[in-house]
mmCIF file of C-alpha atoms in Angstrom:
data_model
loop_
_atom_site.group_PDB
_atom_site.id
_atom_site.type_symbol
_atom_site.label_atom_id
_atom_site.label_comp_id
_atom_site.label_asym_id
_atom_site.label_seq_id
_atom_site.Cartn_x
_atom_site.Cartn_y
_atom_site.Cartn_z
ATOM 1 C CA MET A 18 7.632 -8.056 -8.157
ATOM 2 C CA SER A 19 6.737 -4.622 -9.427
ATOM 3 C CA ARG A 20 10.167 -3.399 -8.389
ATOM 4 C CA LEU A 21 11.859 -5.812 -10.778
ATOM 5 C CA PRO A 22 12.622 -4.539 -14.259
ATOM 6 C CA ALA A 23 10.372 -5.986 -16.964
ATOM 7 C CA LEU A 24 13.109 -8.113 -18.451
ATOM 8 C CA ALA A 25 13.867 -9.777 -15.114
ATOM 9 C CA VAL A 26 10.200 -10.620 -14.574
ATOM 10 C CA HIS A 27 10.261 -12.629 -17.803
ATOM 11 C CA ARG A 28 13.230 -14.559 -16.555
ATOM 12 C CA VAL A 29 11.966 -15.373 -13.078
ATOM 13 C CA PRO A 30 9.775 -18.364 -14.023
ATOM 14 C CA TRP A 31 12.545 -19.851 -16.154
ATOM 15 C CA LEU A 32 15.003 -19.368 -13.347
ATOM 16 C CA ALA A 33 12.582 -20.982 -10.890
ATOM 17 C CA LEU A 34 11.893 -23.931 -13.173
ATOM 18 C CA SER A 35 15.557 -24.503 -13.947
ATOM 19 C CA VAL A 36 16.442 -24.459 -10.257
ATOM 20 C CA PHE A 37 13.593 -26.921 -9.686
ATOM 21 C CA ALA A 38 14.883 -29.176 -12.483
ATOM 22 C CA LEU A 39 18.403 -28.904 -11.088
ATOM 23 C CA LEU A 40 17.170 -29.909 -7.637
ATOM 24 C CA SER A 41 15.386 -32.921 -9.157
ATOM 25 C CA VAL A 42 18.403 -34.549 -10.829
ATOM 26 C CA PRO A 43 19.562 -37.654 -8.963
ATOM 27 C CA PRO A 44 22.988 -36.330 -7.797
ATOM 28 C CA ALA A 45 21.389 -33.215 -6.310
ATOM 29 C CA ARG A 46 18.681 -35.314 -4.693
ATOM 30 C CA GLN A 47 21.235 -37.681 -3.226
ATOM 31 C CA ALA A 48 23.341 -34.846 -1.869
ATOM 32 C CA LEU A 49 20.422 -32.985 -0.330
ATOM 33 C CA GLU A 50 18.839 -36.138 1.036
ATOM 34 C CA SER A 51 22.070 -37.485 2.506
ATOM 35 C CA SER A 52 21.116 -36.069 5.870
ATOM 36 C CA MET A 53 17.773 -35.565 7.536
ATOM 37 C CA SER A 54 18.523 -31.918 8.362
ATOM 38 C CA ALA A 55 19.577 -31.159 4.796
ATOM 39 C CA GLN A 56 16.444 -32.710 3.349
ATOM 40 C CA MET A 57 14.076 -30.890 5.678
ATOM 41 C CA LEU A 58 15.851 -27.576 6.154
ATOM 42 C CA VAL A 59 17.673 -27.074 2.847
ATOM 43 C CA GLN A 60 15.904 -29.093 0.161
ATOM 44 C CA PHE A 61 12.356 -28.358 1.346
ATOM 45 C CA PRO A 62 12.865 -24.573 1.522
ATOM 46 C CA LEU A 63 14.689 -24.498 -1.836
ATOM 47 C CA LEU A 64 11.854 -26.353 -3.557
ATOM 48 C CA ALA A 65 9.317 -24.041 -1.946
ATOM 49 C CA LEU A 66 11.416 -21.032 -2.981
ATOM 50 C CA CYS A 67 11.091 -22.123 -6.625
ATOM 51 C CA GLY A 68 7.328 -22.074 -6.193
ATOM 52 C CA PHE A 69 7.516 -18.717 -4.451
ATOM 53 C CA MET A 70 9.410 -17.294 -7.427
ATOM 54 C CA LEU A 71 6.864 -18.753 -9.845
ATOM 55 C CA GLY A 72 4.170 -17.022 -7.810
ATOM 56 C CA MET A 73 6.051 -13.717 -8.131
ATOM 57 C CA ALA A 74 6.060 -14.026 -11.881
ATOM 58 C CA LEU A 75 2.409 -15.009 -12.170
ATOM 59 C CA PRO A 76 0.554 -12.632 -14.569
ATOM 60 C CA SER A 77 -1.828 -10.339 -12.710
ATOM 61 C CA HIS A 78 -4.990 -11.642 -14.387
ATOM 62 C CA TRP A 79 -4.120 -15.197 -13.300
ATOM 63 C CA ARG A 80 -3.459 -13.940 -9.839
ATOM 64 C CA ALA A 81 -6.836 -12.176 -9.785
ATOM 65 C CA ARG A 82 -8.564 -15.344 -10.906
ATOM 66 C CA LEU A 83 -6.836 -17.406 -8.225
ATOM 67 C CA ASP A 84 -7.611 -14.785 -5.583
ATOM 68 C CA ARG A 85 -11.313 -15.560 -5.924
ATOM 69 C CA TRP A 86 -10.576 -19.042 -4.563
ATOM 70 C CA ASN A 87 -8.223 -17.700 -1.942
ATOM 71 C CA ALA A 88 -9.987 -14.949 0.017
ATOM 72 C CA HIS A 89 -7.625 -13.404 2.603
ATOM 73 C CA GLY A 90 -5.077 -16.054 1.629
ATOM 74 C CA ILE A 91 -6.964 -18.540 3.767
ATOM 75 C CA ALA A 92 -7.056 -21.458 1.325
ATOM 76 C CA GLY A 93 -3.395 -21.015 0.398
ATOM 77 C CA LEU A 94 -2.106 -20.861 3.944
ATOM 78 C CA PHE A 95 -4.361 -23.755 4.965
ATOM 79 C CA GLY A 96 -2.843 -25.841 2.167
ATOM 80 C CA VAL A 97 0.676 -24.898 3.255
ATOM 81 C CA ALA A 98 -0.122 -25.811 6.871
ATOM 82 C CA LEU A 99 -1.478 -29.198 5.754
ATOM 83 C CA LEU A 100 1.631 -29.917 3.709
ATOM 84 C CA LEU A 101 3.885 -28.938 6.609
ATOM 85 C CA ALA A 102 1.928 -31.264 8.897
ATOM 86 C CA LEU A 103 2.326 -34.119 6.407
ATOM 87 C CA SER A 104 6.049 -33.518 6.049
ATOM 88 C CA MET A 105 6.486 -33.887 9.810
ATOM 89 C CA ILE A 106 5.552 -37.584 9.492
ATOM 90 C CA PRO A 107 8.951 -39.342 9.593
ATOM 91 C CA ARG A 108 7.873 -42.009 7.131
ATOM 92 C CA LEU A 109 7.641 -39.385 4.397
ATOM 93 C CA LEU A 110 11.371 -38.602 4.667
ATOM 94 C CA ASP A 111 12.246 -42.290 4.325
ATOM 95 C CA LEU A 112 9.845 -42.828 1.429
ATOM 96 C CA ALA A 113 11.235 -39.809 -0.413
ATOM 97 C CA VAL A 114 14.722 -41.299 -0.200
ATOM 98 C CA ALA A 115 13.604 -44.772 -1.238
ATOM 99 C CA ASP A 116 11.039 -44.003 -3.939
ATOM 100 C CA PRO A 117 11.722 -41.415 -6.702
ATOM 101 C CA ARG A 118 7.991 -41.123 -7.473
ATOM 102 C CA ILE A 119 7.195 -40.085 -3.930
ATOM 103 C CA ASP A 120 10.150 -37.711 -4.095
ATOM 104 C CA LEU A 121 8.777 -36.095 -7.257
ATOM 105 C CA ALA A 122 5.306 -35.756 -5.700
ATOM 106 C CA LYS A 123 6.925 -34.187 -2.646
ATOM 107 C CA GLY A 124 8.839 -31.726 -4.863
ATOM 108 C CA LEU A 125 5.713 -30.712 -6.785
ATOM 109 C CA ALA A 126 3.710 -30.312 -3.580
ATOM 110 C CA LEU A 127 6.414 -28.071 -2.136
ATOM 111 C CA LEU A 128 6.516 -26.079 -5.383
ATOM 112 C CA LEU A 129 2.768 -25.499 -5.116
ATOM 113 C CA ALA A 130 3.096 -24.654 -1.433
ATOM 114 C CA GLY A 131 5.747 -22.034 -2.186
ATOM 115 C CA MET A 132 3.500 -20.511 -4.815
ATOM 116 C CA ALA A 133 0.519 -20.580 -2.442
ATOM 117 C CA LEU A 134 2.622 -18.833 0.194
ATOM 118 C CA ASN A 135 3.507 -16.081 -2.267
ATOM 119 C CA LEU A 136 -0.105 -15.623 -3.346
ATOM 120 C CA SER A 137 -1.512 -15.722 0.177
ATOM 121 C CA TRP A 138 0.903 -14.034 2.560
ATOM 122 C CA ARG A 139 0.077 -10.407 1.842
ATOM 123 C CA PRO A 140 -3.692 -10.840 1.353
ATOM 124 C CA ALA A 141 -3.780 -12.769 4.627
ATOM 125 C CA GLY A 142 -3.070 -9.692 6.729
ATOM 126 C CA LEU A 143 -1.793 -9.825 10.276
ATOM 127 C CA LEU A 144 -4.763 -11.726 11.701
ATOM 128 C CA VAL A 145 -4.678 -14.717 9.332
ATOM 129 C CA GLN A 146 -0.867 -14.685 9.320
ATOM 130 C CA GLY A 147 -0.869 -14.830 13.117
ATOM 131 C CA PHE A 148 -3.359 -17.686 13.122
ATOM 132 C CA PHE A 149 -1.320 -19.609 10.543
ATOM 133 C CA LEU A 150 1.961 -19.155 12.393
ATOM 134 C CA GLY A 151 0.258 -19.822 15.726
ATOM 135 C CA ASN A 152 -0.642 -23.271 14.424
ATOM 136 C CA VAL A 153 2.364 -24.160 12.342
ATOM 137 C CA LEU A 154 5.186 -22.980 14.608
ATOM 138 C CA PRO A 155 4.116 -24.821 17.817
ATOM 139 C CA MET A 156 3.680 -27.956 15.704
ATOM 140 C CA MET A 157 7.187 -27.537 14.331
ATOM 141 C CA ALA A 158 8.670 -26.955 17.787
ATOM 142 C CA ALA A 159 6.790 -29.946 19.233
ATOM 143 C CA VAL A 160 8.002 -32.219 16.454
ATOM 144 C CA GLY A 161 11.517 -30.821 16.941
ATOM 145 C CA GLN A 162 11.320 -31.705 20.614
ATOM 146 C CA LEU A 163 10.103 -35.222 19.761
ATOM 147 C CA TYR A 164 13.021 -35.696 17.350
ATOM 148 C CA GLN A 165 15.424 -34.691 20.103
ATOM 149 C CA ASP A 166 13.848 -36.902 22.756
ATOM 150 C CA SER A 167 13.273 -40.055 20.739
ATOM 151 C CA PRO A 168 15.690 -42.781 21.882
ATOM 152 C CA VAL A 169 15.209 -44.665 18.608
ATOM 153 C CA ARG A 170 15.767 -43.664 15.022
ATOM 154 C CA LEU A 171 12.523 -42.526 13.429
ATOM 155 C CA CYS A 172 13.932 -42.792 9.904
ATOM 156 C CA ASN A 173 15.696 -45.923 8.728
ATOM 157 C CA SER A 174 17.763 -43.899 6.266
ATOM 158 C CA TYR A 175 19.216 -41.497 8.807
ATOM 159 C CA LEU A 176 21.413 -41.569 11.858
ATOM 160 C CA LEU A 177 20.313 -40.751 15.390
ATOM 161 C CA ASP A 178 22.602 -37.727 15.860
ATOM 162 C CA ASP A 179 21.258 -36.305 12.600
ATOM 163 C CA GLN A 180 17.739 -36.649 13.999
ATOM 164 C CA VAL A 181 18.695 -34.874 17.231
ATOM 165 C CA ARG A 182 20.338 -32.051 15.276
ATOM 166 C CA LEU A 183 17.270 -31.655 13.078
ATOM 167 C CA GLY A 184 15.123 -31.506 16.223
ATOM 168 C CA GLN A 185 17.233 -28.699 17.661
ATOM 169 C CA LEU A 186 17.210 -26.813 14.367
ATOM 170 C CA LEU A 187 13.425 -27.145 14.031
ATOM 171 C CA VAL A 188 12.901 -25.657 17.487
ATOM 172 C CA ALA A 189 15.386 -22.878 16.745
ATOM 173 C CA LEU A 190 13.756 -22.161 13.390
ATOM 174 C CA SER A 191 10.260 -21.955 14.850
ATOM 175 C CA VAL A 192 11.479 -19.523 17.528
ATOM 176 C CA ALA A 193 13.336 -17.455 14.924
ATOM 177 C CA ILE A 194 10.297 -17.219 12.643
ATOM 178 C CA ALA A 195 8.067 -16.266 15.577
ATOM 179 C CA LEU A 196 10.491 -13.552 16.729
ATOM 180 C CA THR A 197 10.855 -12.145 13.219
ATOM 181 C CA TRP A 198 7.128 -12.004 12.748
ATOM 182 C CA PHE A 199 6.571 -10.379 16.148
ATOM 183 C CA ALA A 200 9.290 -7.806 15.472
ATOM 184 C CA ASN A 201 7.570 -6.978 12.206
ATOM 185 C CA LEU A 202 4.209 -6.827 13.997
ATOM 186 C CA ALA A 203 5.602 -4.458 16.615
ATOM 187 C CA ARG A 204 7.059 -2.230 13.910
ATOM 188 C CA ILE A 205 3.740 -2.047 12.071
ATOM 189 C CA LEU A 206 1.766 -1.365 15.250
ATOM 190 C CA MET A 207 4.188 1.338 16.395
ATOM 191 C CA ARG A 208 4.022 3.018 13.021
ATOM 192 C CA ARG A 209 0.246 2.820 13.122
ATOM 193 C CA ASP A 210 0.175 4.286 16.659
ATOM 194 C CA GLY A 211 2.545 7.010 15.519
ATOM 195 C CA ALA A 212 0.275 7.828 12.611
ATOM 196 C CA CYS A 213 -2.733 8.001 14.966
ATOM 197 C CA GLU A 214 -0.936 10.331 17.352
ATOM 198 C CA MET A 215 0.148 12.516 14.480
ATOM 199 C CA SER A 216 -3.335 12.680 13.030
ATOM 200 C CA GLY A 217 -4.708 13.271 16.559
ATOM 201 C CA ARG A 218 -2.393 16.216 17.036
ATOM 202 C CA TYR A 219 -3.406 17.668 13.723
ATOM 203 C CA GLU A 220 -7.083 17.386 14.627
ATOM 204 C CA LEU A 221 -6.561 19.550 17.695
ATOM 205 C CA PRO A 222 -7.012 23.188 16.931
ATOM 206 C CA MET B 7 -15.583 -16.551 0.199
ATOM 207 C CA LEU B 8 -17.737 -19.577 -0.694
ATOM 208 C CA ARG B 9 -15.147 -20.679 -3.229
ATOM 209 C CA THR B 10 -12.392 -20.299 -0.647
ATOM 210 C CA ALA B 11 -14.339 -22.444 1.807
ATOM 211 C CA LEU B 12 -14.888 -25.037 -0.914
ATOM 212 C CA LEU B 13 -11.197 -25.114 -1.765
ATOM 213 C CA CYS B 14 -10.347 -25.461 1.938
ATOM 214 C CA VAL B 15 -12.665 -28.451 2.263
ATOM 215 C CA LEU B 16 -11.075 -29.996 -0.816
ATOM 216 C CA LEU B 17 -7.588 -29.396 0.589
ATOM 217 C CA ALA B 18 -8.580 -30.877 3.940
ATOM 218 C CA LEU B 19 -9.912 -34.016 2.247
ATOM 219 C CA THR B 20 -6.765 -34.352 0.123
ATOM 220 C CA GLY B 21 -4.566 -33.862 3.182
ATOM 221 C CA TYR B 22 -6.556 -36.406 5.139
ATOM 222 C CA ALA B 23 -6.359 -38.961 2.337
ATOM 223 C CA ALA B 24 -2.607 -38.439 1.989
ATOM 224 C CA ALA B 25 -2.029 -38.748 5.740
ATOM 225 C CA GLU B 26 -4.253 -41.832 5.856
ATOM 226 C CA ARG B 27 -2.203 -43.556 3.164
ATOM 227 C CA LEU B 28 1.097 -42.426 4.575
ATOM 228 C CA THR B 29 0.328 -43.795 8.038
ATOM 229 C CA HIS B 30 -1.628 -46.928 7.014
ATOM 230 C CA GLY B 31 -4.810 -45.551 8.549
ATOM 231 C CA PHE B 32 -3.033 -43.602 11.328
ATOM 232 C CA GLN B 33 -1.440 -46.752 12.726
ATOM 233 C CA VAL B 34 2.223 -46.073 11.991
ATOM 234 C CA TRP B 35 4.349 -42.957 11.702
ATOM 235 C CA THR B 36 7.725 -44.369 10.728
ATOM 236 C CA ALA B 37 8.979 -46.419 7.803
ATOM 237 C CA GLU B 38 9.952 -49.143 10.273
ATOM 238 C CA GLY B 39 6.415 -49.301 11.664
ATOM 239 C CA ALA B 40 5.005 -49.473 8.149
ATOM 240 C CA ARG B 41 7.431 -52.271 7.247
ATOM 241 C CA ARG B 42 6.397 -54.371 10.248
ATOM 242 C CA LEU B 43 2.714 -53.852 9.555
ATOM 243 C CA GLU B 44 3.081 -54.639 5.840
ATOM 244 C CA VAL B 45 4.980 -57.857 6.568
ATOM 245 C CA ALA B 46 2.404 -58.978 9.138
ATOM 246 C CA LEU B 47 -0.414 -58.358 6.655
ATOM 247 C CA ARG B 48 1.364 -59.806 3.629
ATOM 248 C CA PRO B 49 4.241 -62.299 4.052
ATOM 249 C CA VAL B 50 7.279 -61.569 1.892
ATOM 250 C CA PRO B 51 8.791 -64.465 -0.116
ATOM 251 C CA VAL B 52 12.584 -64.633 -0.131
ATOM 252 C CA SER B 53 14.321 -64.000 -3.449
ATOM 253 C CA PRO B 54 16.624 -66.796 -4.696
ATOM 254 C CA VAL B 55 19.833 -65.121 -3.555
ATOM 255 C CA GLN B 56 23.021 -67.178 -3.248
ATOM 256 C CA ILE B 57 24.270 -67.743 0.282
ATOM 257 C CA GLU B 58 27.131 -69.588 1.891
ATOM 258 C CA GLY B 59 28.648 -69.879 5.328
ATOM 259 C CA PRO B 60 30.431 -72.136 7.804
ATOM 260 C CA GLY B 61 28.857 -75.555 7.260
ATOM 261 C CA VAL B 62 26.510 -74.166 4.625
ATOM 262 C CA LYS B 63 27.517 -74.762 1.047
ATOM 263 C CA ARG B 64 26.752 -72.246 -1.682
ATOM 264 C CA GLN B 65 23.068 -72.443 -2.612
ATOM 265 C CA PRO B 66 19.962 -70.279 -3.012
ATOM 266 C CA LEU B 67 18.595 -69.086 0.326
ATOM 267 C CA PRO B 68 14.988 -70.281 -0.241
ATOM 268 C CA ARG B 69 16.203 -73.808 -0.990
ATOM 269 C CA TRP B 70 18.339 -73.867 2.133
ATOM 270 C CA LEU B 71 15.411 -72.660 4.229
ATOM 271 C CA ALA B 72 13.044 -75.201 2.700
ATOM 272 C CA ASP B 73 15.559 -78.049 3.173
ATOM 273 C CA SER B 74 16.009 -77.244 6.837
ATOM 274 C CA GLN B 75 12.226 -77.504 7.289
ATOM 275 C CA SER B 76 12.548 -75.036 10.103
ATOM 276 C CA VAL B 77 11.073 -71.785 11.168
ATOM 277 C CA SER B 78 13.939 -69.299 11.209
ATOM 278 C CA VAL B 79 14.569 -66.292 13.380
ATOM 279 C CA VAL B 80 16.843 -64.122 11.271
ATOM 280 C CA ASP B 81 18.934 -61.097 12.082
ATOM 281 C CA PHE B 82 21.199 -59.033 9.879
ATOM 282 C CA VAL B 83 24.690 -58.383 11.199
ATOM 283 C CA TYR B 84 28.248 -57.599 10.232
ATOM 284 C CA THR B 85 31.079 -59.124 12.161
ATOM 285 C CA ARG B 86 32.990 -55.894 12.813
ATOM 286 C CA CYS B 87 29.949 -54.379 14.489
ATOM 287 C CA GLN B 88 30.497 -52.870 17.922
ATOM 288 C CA THR B 89 27.000 -51.650 18.720
ATOM 289 C CA VAL B 90 23.608 -53.024 17.891
ATOM 290 C CA CYS B 91 24.824 -56.371 16.524
ATOM 291 C CA LEU B 92 26.399 -57.091 19.893
ATOM 292 C CA SER B 93 23.042 -56.752 21.581
ATOM 293 C CA LEU B 94 21.532 -58.844 18.790
ATOM 294 C CA GLY B 95 24.239 -61.415 19.533
ATOM 295 C CA THR B 96 23.240 -61.465 23.191
ATOM 296 C CA VAL B 97 19.595 -61.820 22.244
ATOM 297 C CA PHE B 98 20.444 -64.764 20.004
ATOM 298 C CA GLN B 99 22.598 -66.349 22.722
ATOM 299 C CA GLN B 100 19.668 -66.196 25.121
ATOM 300 C CA MET B 101 17.324 -67.664 22.531
ATOM 301 C CA GLN B 102 19.859 -70.398 21.799
ATOM 302 C CA ALA B 103 20.048 -71.193 25.511
ATOM 303 C CA GLN B 104 16.277 -71.559 25.630
ATOM 304 C CA LEU B 105 16.257 -73.848 22.602
ATOM 305 C CA GLN B 106 19.080 -75.944 24.056
ATOM 306 C CA GLU B 107 17.165 -76.226 27.287
ATOM 307 C CA ALA B 108 14.042 -77.397 25.462
ATOM 308 C CA GLY B 109 16.262 -80.074 23.870
ATOM 309 C CA PRO B 110 15.695 -82.186 20.811
ATOM 310 C CA GLY B 111 12.728 -83.838 22.524
ATOM 311 C CA ASP B 112 10.658 -80.702 22.044
ATOM 312 C CA SER B 113 9.533 -81.092 18.435
ATOM 313 C CA ALA B 114 8.604 -77.439 18.054
ATOM 314 C CA ALA B 115 11.906 -76.162 19.440
ATOM 315 C CA ALA B 116 13.762 -78.658 17.257
ATOM 316 C CA ARG B 117 12.256 -77.036 14.200
ATOM 317 C CA VAL B 118 13.354 -73.521 15.105
ATOM 318 C CA GLN B 119 16.706 -72.245 13.896
ATOM 319 C CA LEU B 120 18.545 -68.985 14.391
ATOM 320 C CA VAL B 121 20.181 -67.443 11.341
ATOM 321 C CA SER B 122 22.543 -64.484 11.283
ATOM 322 C CA ILE B 123 22.993 -63.036 7.809
ATOM 323 C CA SER B 124 25.924 -60.723 7.176
ATOM 324 C CA PHE B 125 25.329 -57.780 4.858
ATOM 325 C CA ASP B 126 28.959 -56.632 4.937
ATOM 326 C CA PRO B 127 30.850 -57.536 1.728
ATOM 327 C CA ARG B 128 34.069 -57.694 3.784
ATOM 328 C CA ASP B 129 32.781 -60.683 5.762
ATOM 329 C CA GLY B 130 34.059 -63.985 4.406
ATOM 330 C CA THR B 131 33.204 -67.482 5.583
ATOM 331 C CA GLY B 132 36.266 -67.409 7.837
ATOM 332 C CA ASP B 133 35.119 -64.190 9.494
ATOM 333 C CA LEU B 134 31.713 -65.724 10.141
ATOM 334 C CA GLN B 135 33.334 -68.845 11.582
ATOM 335 C CA ALA B 136 35.389 -66.768 14.006
ATOM 336 C CA TYR B 137 32.395 -64.612 14.883
ATOM 337 C CA ALA B 138 30.251 -67.689 15.579
ATOM 338 C CA LYS B 139 32.968 -69.068 17.817
ATOM 339 C CA ARG B 140 33.234 -65.790 19.697
ATOM 340 C CA LEU B 141 29.473 -65.811 20.319
ATOM 341 C CA ARG B 142 29.643 -69.509 21.341
ATOM 342 C CA ALA B 143 27.055 -70.352 18.697
ATOM 343 C CA ASP B 144 25.854 -73.951 18.638
ATOM 344 C CA PRO B 145 25.611 -74.943 14.953
ATOM 345 C CA ARG B 146 22.653 -77.178 15.692
ATOM 346 C CA TRP B 147 20.557 -74.093 16.359
ATOM 347 C CA TRP B 148 22.447 -71.085 15.145
ATOM 348 C CA ARG B 149 23.907 -70.702 11.642
ATOM 349 C CA PHE B 150 25.804 -67.874 10.022
ATOM 350 C CA VAL B 151 25.614 -67.100 6.323
ATOM 351 C CA ARG B 152 26.788 -64.406 3.956
ATOM 352 C CA VAL B 153 25.124 -63.311 0.744
ATOM 353 C CA ASP B 154 27.269 -63.678 -2.343
ATOM 354 C CA GLY B 155 27.577 -60.698 -4.659
ATOM 355 C CA ALA B 156 26.398 -57.102 -4.375
ATOM 356 C CA PRO B 157 23.226 -57.438 -6.528
ATOM 357 C CA ASP B 158 21.987 -60.386 -4.449
ATOM 358 C CA ARG B 159 22.843 -58.571 -1.243
ATOM 359 C CA GLN B 160 20.930 -55.470 -2.320
ATOM 360 C CA ARG B 161 18.020 -57.619 -3.410
ATOM 361 C CA LEU B 162 17.732 -59.409 -0.084
ATOM 362 C CA LEU B 163 17.996 -56.154 1.870
ATOM 363 C CA ALA B 164 15.344 -54.589 -0.375
ATOM 364 C CA ASP B 165 13.025 -57.609 -0.005
ATOM 365 C CA PHE B 166 13.171 -57.339 3.763
ATOM 366 C CA GLN B 167 13.352 -53.530 3.796
ATOM 367 C CA VAL B 168 16.599 -53.522 5.727
ATOM 368 C CA THR B 169 18.175 -50.087 5.364
ATOM 369 C CA VAL B 170 21.915 -49.938 5.967
ATOM 370 C CA VAL B 171 23.454 -46.499 6.495
ATOM 371 C CA PRO B 172 27.225 -46.019 6.798
ATOM 372 C CA ASP B 173 27.773 -43.909 9.910
ATOM 373 C CA GLY B 174 30.924 -42.235 8.592
ATOM 374 C CA ARG B 175 33.174 -43.983 11.103
ATOM 375 C CA GLY B 176 33.524 -47.222 9.165
ATOM 376 C CA ASP B 177 30.511 -48.763 10.860
ATOM 377 C CA PHE B 178 26.935 -49.223 9.739
ATOM 378 C CA GLU B 179 23.665 -48.199 11.281
ATOM 379 C CA HIS B 180 20.795 -50.491 10.356
ATOM 380 C CA ASN B 181 17.235 -51.118 11.404
ATOM 381 C CA ALA B 182 18.080 -54.154 13.464
ATOM 382 C CA ALA B 183 15.170 -56.425 14.208
ATOM 383 C CA LEU B 184 14.227 -60.074 14.641
ATOM 384 C CA LEU B 185 12.741 -61.424 11.427
ATOM 385 C CA VAL B 186 10.680 -64.595 11.610
ATOM 386 C CA LEU B 187 10.591 -66.724 8.435
ATOM 387 C CA ASP B 188 8.200 -69.632 8.171
ATOM 388 C CA GLY B 189 9.045 -73.112 6.853
ATOM 389 C CA HIS B 190 8.388 -71.995 3.289
ATOM 390 C CA GLY B 191 10.998 -69.265 3.577
ATOM 391 C CA ARG B 192 8.558 -66.382 3.726
ATOM 392 C CA LEU B 193 9.122 -63.453 6.031
ATOM 393 C CA VAL B 194 5.996 -63.480 8.169
ATOM 394 C CA ARG B 195 6.703 -61.137 11.083
ATOM 395 C CA VAL B 196 9.239 -58.551 12.206
ATOM 396 C CA PHE B 197 9.849 -58.108 15.926
ATOM 397 C CA ASP B 198 11.752 -55.475 17.818
ATOM 398 C CA ILE B 199 15.002 -56.562 19.503
ATOM 399 C CA ALA B 200 13.298 -55.944 22.825
ATOM 400 C CA GLN B 201 10.601 -58.491 21.934
ATOM 401 C CA GLN B 202 12.942 -61.482 21.864
ATOM 402 C CA GLN B 203 10.695 -63.718 23.977
ATOM 403 C CA LEU B 204 7.702 -62.916 21.829
ATOM 404 C CA ALA B 205 9.705 -63.586 18.663
ATOM 405 C CA LEU B 206 10.919 -66.955 19.922
ATOM 406 C CA ASP B 207 7.490 -67.985 21.220
ATOM 407 C CA TYR B 208 5.985 -67.017 17.900
ATOM 408 C CA ALA B 209 8.601 -69.034 15.998
ATOM 409 C CA ARG B 210 8.018 -72.068 18.226
ATOM 410 C CA HIS B 211 4.292 -71.709 17.758
ATOM 411 C CA LEU B 212 4.706 -71.648 13.975
ATOM 412 C CA ALA B 213 7.056 -74.642 14.122
ATOM 413 C CA GLY B 214 4.609 -76.531 16.330
ATOM 414 C CA GLU B 215 1.767 -75.864 13.918
ATOM 415 C CA GLY B 216 3.737 -77.242 10.998
ATOM 416 C CA ALA B 217 5.039 -80.281 12.937
ATOM 417 C CA PRO B 218 3.621 -83.657 11.942
#
């Protein structure tokens, strides 16, 4: 954000919106929705990334105004968690393939979710982040396990082996996110401990 | 903080409303479940698509259904199928055996027919004939038809929410089910393949109701 040169900041929203438009054209939709895993693990994150980039480019006075409705990033992360829960309902994946209006609504919701994530992640701090991930990741892993165990196809538009693969990837992704976050947590805590020890040593005469 | 709480409540309500709509009041989670519920609540009339088959001359499907004055148990197949259609074939054979056993004396059973509709453009009348012979289908109870032309085929599949997915190995995956159509040619109920007895009993019940 602040590290980007001024010119690039101007371009970010246009870049985000053009990627979003590109993702919304029928050939791109068809390609990304041709498999269950691609829709959930490629298209979803790309759409959210567009929103995330829009959030980066949001002018600071807008951000300040939104922050009043989003203390500690709670409202934003809550919204993201709700959207993730909704997207775990298999019917949504089928509807998105069958009905372009639902697909557009899904895209816009993911765009907003990406933006909310950008606006909320840092203000949330470790506590709210941990609570958010502690809810979302087990849900994702549980749904992943269900996708792997289901003997029947949950989506009419997709094949069974696709569903099993998505299940495995969802479990793997939730573990990977948890590990990354914990590694980051450990790093922060160690640095904080280090700082305490240092300051402690300095206090001693 | 108050505004954040307010926004959270608003988000929760929106999420709840969306989930409620998506799952028909938390009753179904899959598109297939939603399809079965929607059909049960609101029967689906058949579009006038052109069909033909062994012993069935080219005509619109609703007219053929109305002329037969029967309740139909319908499945969608393709004759090259090696997987789910084979089990559908077995299910239909067992239902046919039950109908044959009931005999023409049973007025309700006499007004039930089994219909296999092919969605594969490669299937011609000859293919259906051979397929019927292979499955030992008795034309008194069990008919095979194909839909003529891609637009009509798509229309029928869309009407009945049958989703056909090529599996990349030259075969198709499809949401195979037993569809019960009443004497007016409306799709009134969708049953799972495992519910064959229920589907047949339901069809006989409908036929009995409509019998003079």
